[in-house]
Each structure stands twice: as structure tokens, then as C-alpha cells.
């Protein structure tokens, strides 16, 4: 079997673990051809203060077998970007799998790819997905047909292992999980709003902040869809 092509969107302000976590998992399989696409081949600044170099431009990216959109605050600057939205739609049209992690699902939604589908994103912005026609779903990884969405940041590793099991089989996903020693044992039980040690005041504050910061651009994207 020839290698399947993963085309990942790289953009300024991407949350680097959204991107690099899943790509590391997929790279370990040794069966996938990875492409990082942006407008130019210049280094792209991430939200972690360092840059990542694209491997291909949007114009020259090959057709994706797996389209992957990571998240980050930079996602929301793209919801009004016709060039990027057209790229996402074009790549999704022939892709076997259409995927995202964290707020990357908002870009899928703005491209009209989540209408009537269950989808997830980072918990602090999850309610806003409904404006784009999705059914917000508070799960670590959500699969709806050929669309797979992962929740916030670290869930990208779970997402990528889920994808490997779909692309190949569970044994391959388990082999990669063992090879990267993915055996999470967090020191605190505060990793989601549902966890015992999560601060409810912080949850409320972050949800309100993300709504204030992001609702306007999401509503504009929703208006264009209608």
C-alpha cells in the first residue's frame, strides 16, 4: 500500500502541541506521509514562542487522504480568511478523513463541514460550536462518519491513536502507544471541568473569557454559512 498523505494546516498562533502531538504519533507509525501547509515556506510562529517550518504551500499541497486542522487562538483569525477556508474545503472534498484537535474544529465548522455532526473542541469554547451547525459533544475524541475531532490540546495524542486504529488496526495503535510510552498518570486530578480538583470558579471565568474573545468572529462565520 502506498503511503497515505496527511495534510496538516500550519498557521500563526497555532498551539504547537495540538499540531506536534498528533504528528509525532502518526510519524512513529512509519506508514504516513506528513505535510505541513501554509501560505509560504517561511517559519510560522506558534503560541509557544518558537516557530515551525512548513513543508509545502497551500497552493502546492498534495490532495489529502487525511486533512488535519490543529487549534490555538490563531484559528479564529482564519474564520474570515477566504483563501484558507477554500483550502480546507478543497482538501476535505477528496479526503478519506477530515480531522481536527482543539479549536481546529471551528475552522472545519466555518468551512461548512460540521453541519449536523457531533464534534468536540476545548471545553472553554465548546458551546460556541453550535453556532456553526455542529452538535457540541463533551468527549475526548468524537467520530462522526469520516470526521474525527479531538478536544483540547493533550487530547491530540488520544485522537491520533484513535485515527491509527481506524487507518490500520488496534494492534498498530497499541504498538505506537507503547513505543512512545503514552501512559498518562497526571499528578493532579484537574485536567477537565469534570475532574474532582478542577476549580469551578476558574472554569466559569475561562468559559466567559473565551466567549467574550471568540463569539463575535464565530457568529460572523455562522452568518456567512447561512
Tab-separated table of C-alpha atoms in Angstrom:
chain	number	residue	atom	x	y	z
A	1	UNK	CA	0.000	0.000	0.000
A	2	UNK	CA	1.326	3.458	-0.866
A	3	UNK	CA	1.693	5.940	1.967
A	4	UNK	CA	-1.385	7.875	2.973
A	5	UNK	CA	-0.947	11.654	2.871
A	6	UNK	CA	-1.625	13.705	5.983
A	7	UNK	CA	-2.011	17.402	5.170
A	8	UNK	CA	-1.886	19.496	8.340
A	9	UNK	CA	-2.651	23.207	8.334
A	10	UNK	CA	0.090	25.282	9.969
A	11	UNK	CA	-0.750	28.897	10.834
A	12	UNK	CA	0.451	31.757	13.060
A	13	UNK	CA	-0.672	31.325	16.645
A	14	UNK	CA	-1.180	27.573	16.400
A	15	UNK	CA	-0.975	25.721	19.710
A	16	UNK	CA	2.106	23.697	18.947
A	17	UNK	CA	1.107	20.605	20.966
A	18	UNK	CA	-2.192	20.460	19.041
A	19	UNK	CA	-0.034	20.028	15.945
A	20	UNK	CA	3.106	18.245	17.081
A	21	UNK	CA	1.471	15.782	19.492
A	22	UNK	CA	-0.676	14.076	16.840
A	23	UNK	CA	2.005	14.337	14.158
A	24	UNK	CA	4.554	12.653	16.425
A	25	UNK	CA	2.157	9.756	16.961
A	26	UNK	CA	1.418	9.483	13.248
A	27	UNK	CA	5.120	9.727	12.346
A	28	UNK	CA	6.014	6.815	14.618
A	29	UNK	CA	3.740	4.537	12.604
A	30	UNK	CA	6.095	4.960	9.646
A	31	UNK	CA	3.165	4.481	7.255
A	32	UNK	CA	2.090	8.073	6.682
A	33	UNK	CA	3.422	10.921	4.574
A	34	UNK	CA	3.215	14.181	6.559
A	35	UNK	CA	2.815	17.637	5.009
A	36	UNK	CA	2.632	20.955	6.916
A	37	UNK	CA	0.928	23.560	4.748
A	38	UNK	CA	0.874	27.355	4.948
A	39	UNK	CA	0.895	30.314	2.530
A	40	UNK	CA	4.692	30.417	2.256
A	41	UNK	CA	7.596	28.240	3.376
A	42	UNK	CA	8.764	30.832	5.913
A	43	UNK	CA	8.869	29.753	9.593
A	44	UNK	CA	5.460	30.111	11.260
A	45	UNK	CA	5.321	31.391	14.863
A	46	UNK	CA	3.450	29.195	17.337
A	47	UNK	CA	1.819	30.255	20.591
A	48	UNK	CA	4.771	28.732	22.481
A	49	UNK	CA	7.228	31.358	21.312
A	50	UNK	CA	9.077	29.277	18.731
A	51	UNK	CA	8.400	28.686	15.054
A	52	UNK	CA	7.754	25.646	12.872
A	53	UNK	CA	8.760	25.461	9.222
A	54	UNK	CA	6.074	24.479	6.684
A	55	UNK	CA	6.926	21.750	4.193
A	56	UNK	CA	4.551	22.897	1.446
A	57	UNK	CA	2.467	25.924	0.497
A	58	UNK	CA	-1.319	25.966	0.423
A	59	UNK	CA	-1.160	26.233	-3.356
A	60	UNK	CA	1.188	23.282	-3.778
A	61	UNK	CA	-0.142	20.926	-1.097
A	62	UNK	CA	-0.980	17.473	-2.431
A	63	UNK	CA	-4.528	16.124	-2.085
A	64	UNK	CA	-5.023	14.904	1.468
A	65	UNK	CA	-6.022	11.422	2.463
A	66	UNK	CA	-6.235	12.810	5.998
A	67	UNK	CA	-6.890	16.523	6.472
A	68	UNK	CA	-5.808	17.685	9.924
A	69	UNK	CA	-6.560	21.095	11.479
A	70	UNK	CA	-4.927	21.890	14.845
A	71	UNK	CA	-6.147	24.663	17.132
A	72	UNK	CA	-4.998	27.726	19.002
A	73	UNK	CA	-6.099	31.332	19.183
A	74	UNK	CA	-4.724	31.725	15.666
A	75	UNK	CA	-7.605	29.585	14.411
A	76	UNK	CA	-10.051	32.430	14.929
A	77	UNK	CA	-8.094	34.813	12.719
A	78	UNK	CA	-8.759	32.337	9.872
A	79	UNK	CA	-12.545	32.171	10.179
A	80	UNK	CA	-12.766	35.259	7.940
A	81	UNK	CA	-9.983	34.102	5.594
A	82	UNK	CA	-11.425	33.015	2.244
A	83	UNK	CA	-8.146	31.568	0.979
A	84	UNK	CA	-7.772	29.277	3.980
A	85	UNK	CA	-11.451	28.308	4.026
A	86	UNK	CA	-11.295	27.396	0.337
A	87	UNK	CA	-8.153	25.347	1.003
A	88	UNK	CA	-9.907	23.447	3.796
A	89	UNK	CA	-12.988	22.787	1.653
A	90	UNK	CA	-10.884	21.702	-1.323
A	91	UNK	CA	-8.768	19.334	0.725
A	92	UNK	CA	-11.765	17.945	2.594
A	93	UNK	CA	-13.625	17.170	-0.613
A	94	UNK	CA	-11.401	14.240	-1.553
A	95	UNK	CA	-10.093	13.294	1.891
A	96	UNK	CA	-10.782	9.931	3.439
A	97	UNK	CA	-10.712	11.527	6.906
A	98	UNK	CA	-11.393	15.121	7.961
A	99	UNK	CA	-9.972	15.816	11.408
A	100	UNK	CA	-9.162	18.449	13.997
A	101	UNK	CA	-7.884	18.925	17.522
A	102	UNK	CA	-8.943	21.607	19.990
A	103	UNK	CA	-10.271	24.767	18.322
A	104	UNK	CA	-9.335	23.463	14.893
A	105	UNK	CA	-12.931	22.233	14.777
A	106	UNK	CA	-14.063	25.866	14.446
A	107	UNK	CA	-12.259	26.091	11.123
A	108	UNK	CA	-13.968	22.889	9.962
A	109	UNK	CA	-17.251	24.389	11.093
A	110	UNK	CA	-16.627	27.706	9.337
A	111	UNK	CA	-15.910	25.743	6.149
A	112	UNK	CA	-19.354	24.119	6.462
A	113	UNK	CA	-18.012	20.664	7.294
A	114	UNK	CA	-19.699	20.074	10.662
A	115	UNK	CA	-23.354	20.692	9.805
A	116	UNK	CA	-25.486	18.361	11.923
A	117	UNK	CA	-22.465	16.434	13.198
A	118	UNK	CA	-21.348	15.759	16.751
A	119	UNK	CA	-17.997	17.438	17.355
A	120	UNK	CA	-15.757	18.479	20.186
A	121	UNK	CA	-13.175	21.149	20.979
A	122	UNK	CA	-11.530	22.695	24.043
A	123	UNK	CA	-14.092	22.757	26.859
A	124	UNK	CA	-13.906	26.546	27.332
A	125	UNK	CA	-15.198	27.147	23.783
A	126	UNK	CA	-17.363	24.052	23.300
A	127	UNK	CA	-20.787	25.807	23.446
A	128	UNK	CA	-19.780	28.119	20.566
A	129	UNK	CA	-19.557	25.190	18.134
A	130	UNK	CA	-23.353	25.101	17.943
A	131	UNK	CA	-23.330	28.415	16.045
A	132	UNK	CA	-21.555	26.643	13.172
A	133	UNK	CA	-24.129	23.881	12.888
A	134	UNK	CA	-22.291	21.290	14.953
A	135	UNK	CA	-23.649	19.367	17.933
A	136	UNK	CA	-21.206	20.213	20.763
A	137	UNK	CA	-20.130	16.977	22.449
A	138	UNK	CA	-18.061	16.866	25.619
A	139	UNK	CA	-15.917	13.825	24.850
A	140	UNK	CA	-12.175	13.338	24.470
A	141	UNK	CA	-12.449	12.141	20.857
A	142	UNK	CA	-15.613	12.224	18.711
A	143	UNK	CA	-16.067	10.317	15.463
A	144	UNK	CA	-18.930	11.074	13.074
A	145	UNK	CA	-18.521	9.179	9.819
A	146	UNK	CA	-15.260	10.357	8.264
A	147	UNK	CA	-14.960	13.331	10.645
A	148	UNK	CA	-12.902	12.906	13.820
A	149	UNK	CA	-12.480	15.777	16.287
A	150	UNK	CA	-10.358	15.860	19.424
A	151	UNK	CA	-10.901	18.008	22.500
A	152	UNK	CA	-8.280	20.334	23.985
A	153	UNK	CA	-4.518	20.202	23.352
A	154	UNK	CA	-3.337	16.986	25.068
A	155	UNK	CA	-6.289	15.036	23.652
A	156	UNK	CA	-4.484	15.228	20.308
A	157	UNK	CA	-2.485	12.153	21.306
A	158	UNK	CA	-5.702	10.212	22.007
A	159	UNK	CA	-7.085	11.485	18.714
A	160	UNK	CA	-4.040	10.304	16.757
A	161	UNK	CA	-4.107	6.842	18.336
A	162	UNK	CA	-7.823	6.598	17.525
A	163	UNK	CA	-7.046	7.579	13.934
A	164	UNK	CA	-4.273	4.981	13.651
A	165	UNK	CA	-6.689	2.278	14.778
A	166	UNK	CA	-9.103	3.364	12.044
A	167	UNK	CA	-6.415	3.585	9.369
A	168	UNK	CA	-4.765	0.270	10.217
A	169	UNK	CA	-5.950	-1.684	13.280
A	170	UNK	CA	-5.893	-1.594	17.062
A	171	UNK	CA	-2.647	-3.556	17.215
A	172	UNK	CA	-0.839	-0.846	15.274
A	173	UNK	CA	-2.259	1.858	17.545
A	174	UNK	CA	-1.233	-0.134	20.625
A	175	UNK	CA	2.264	-0.650	19.217
A	176	UNK	CA	2.708	3.104	18.741
A	177	UNK	CA	1.246	3.844	22.177
A	178	UNK	CA	3.779	1.503	23.741
A	179	UNK	CA	6.643	2.858	21.668
A	180	UNK	CA	6.004	6.460	22.752
A	181	UNK	CA	5.264	5.293	26.335
A	182	UNK	CA	1.923	7.029	26.394
A	183	UNK	CA	0.911	6.058	29.911
A	184	UNK	CA	-0.559	9.248	31.404
A	185	UNK	CA	-0.574	9.458	35.188
A	186	UNK	CA	-1.119	13.166	35.887
A	187	UNK	CA	-0.005	14.428	39.292
A	188	UNK	CA	-3.314	16.287	39.790
A	189	UNK	CA	-6.939	15.424	39.081
A	190	UNK	CA	-7.763	18.764	37.458
A	191	UNK	CA	-7.477	18.111	33.724
A	192	UNK	CA	-11.073	18.858	32.764
A	193	UNK	CA	-14.068	20.680	34.275
A	194	UNK	CA	-15.473	17.296	35.246
A	195	UNK	CA	-12.472	16.279	37.324
A	196	UNK	CA	-12.508	16.368	41.100
A	197	UNK	CA	-9.837	19.032	41.599
A	198	UNK	CA	-10.927	21.388	38.800
A	199	UNK	CA	-11.609	24.866	40.183
A	200	UNK	CA	-15.239	25.728	39.294
A	201	UNK	CA	-14.537	29.455	39.507
A	202	UNK	CA	-11.673	29.094	37.037
A	203	UNK	CA	-13.897	27.061	34.718
A	204	UNK	CA	-16.549	29.780	34.797
A	205	UNK	CA	-14.005	32.552	34.296
A	206	UNK	CA	-12.272	30.854	31.353
A	207	UNK	CA	-15.547	29.989	29.640
A	208	UNK	CA	-16.726	33.595	29.931
A	209	UNK	CA	-13.371	34.919	28.686
A	210	UNK	CA	-13.326	32.633	25.637
A	211	UNK	CA	-16.920	33.585	24.823
A	212	UNK	CA	-16.048	37.278	25.013
A	213	UNK	CA	-12.907	36.832	22.909
A	214	UNK	CA	-14.274	34.447	20.268
A	215	UNK	CA	-18.065	34.701	19.987
A	216	UNK	CA	-18.040	37.652	17.584
A	217	UNK	CA	-15.868	36.023	14.924
A	218	UNK	CA	-17.729	32.718	15.272
A	219	UNK	CA	-21.052	34.492	14.768
A	220	UNK	CA	-19.716	36.193	11.624
A	221	UNK	CA	-18.594	32.838	10.273
A	222	UNK	CA	-22.006	31.377	11.070
A	223	UNK	CA	-23.724	34.232	9.257
A	224	UNK	CA	-21.710	33.506	6.107
A	225	UNK	CA	-22.739	29.855	6.244
A	226	UNK	CA	-26.409	30.788	6.311
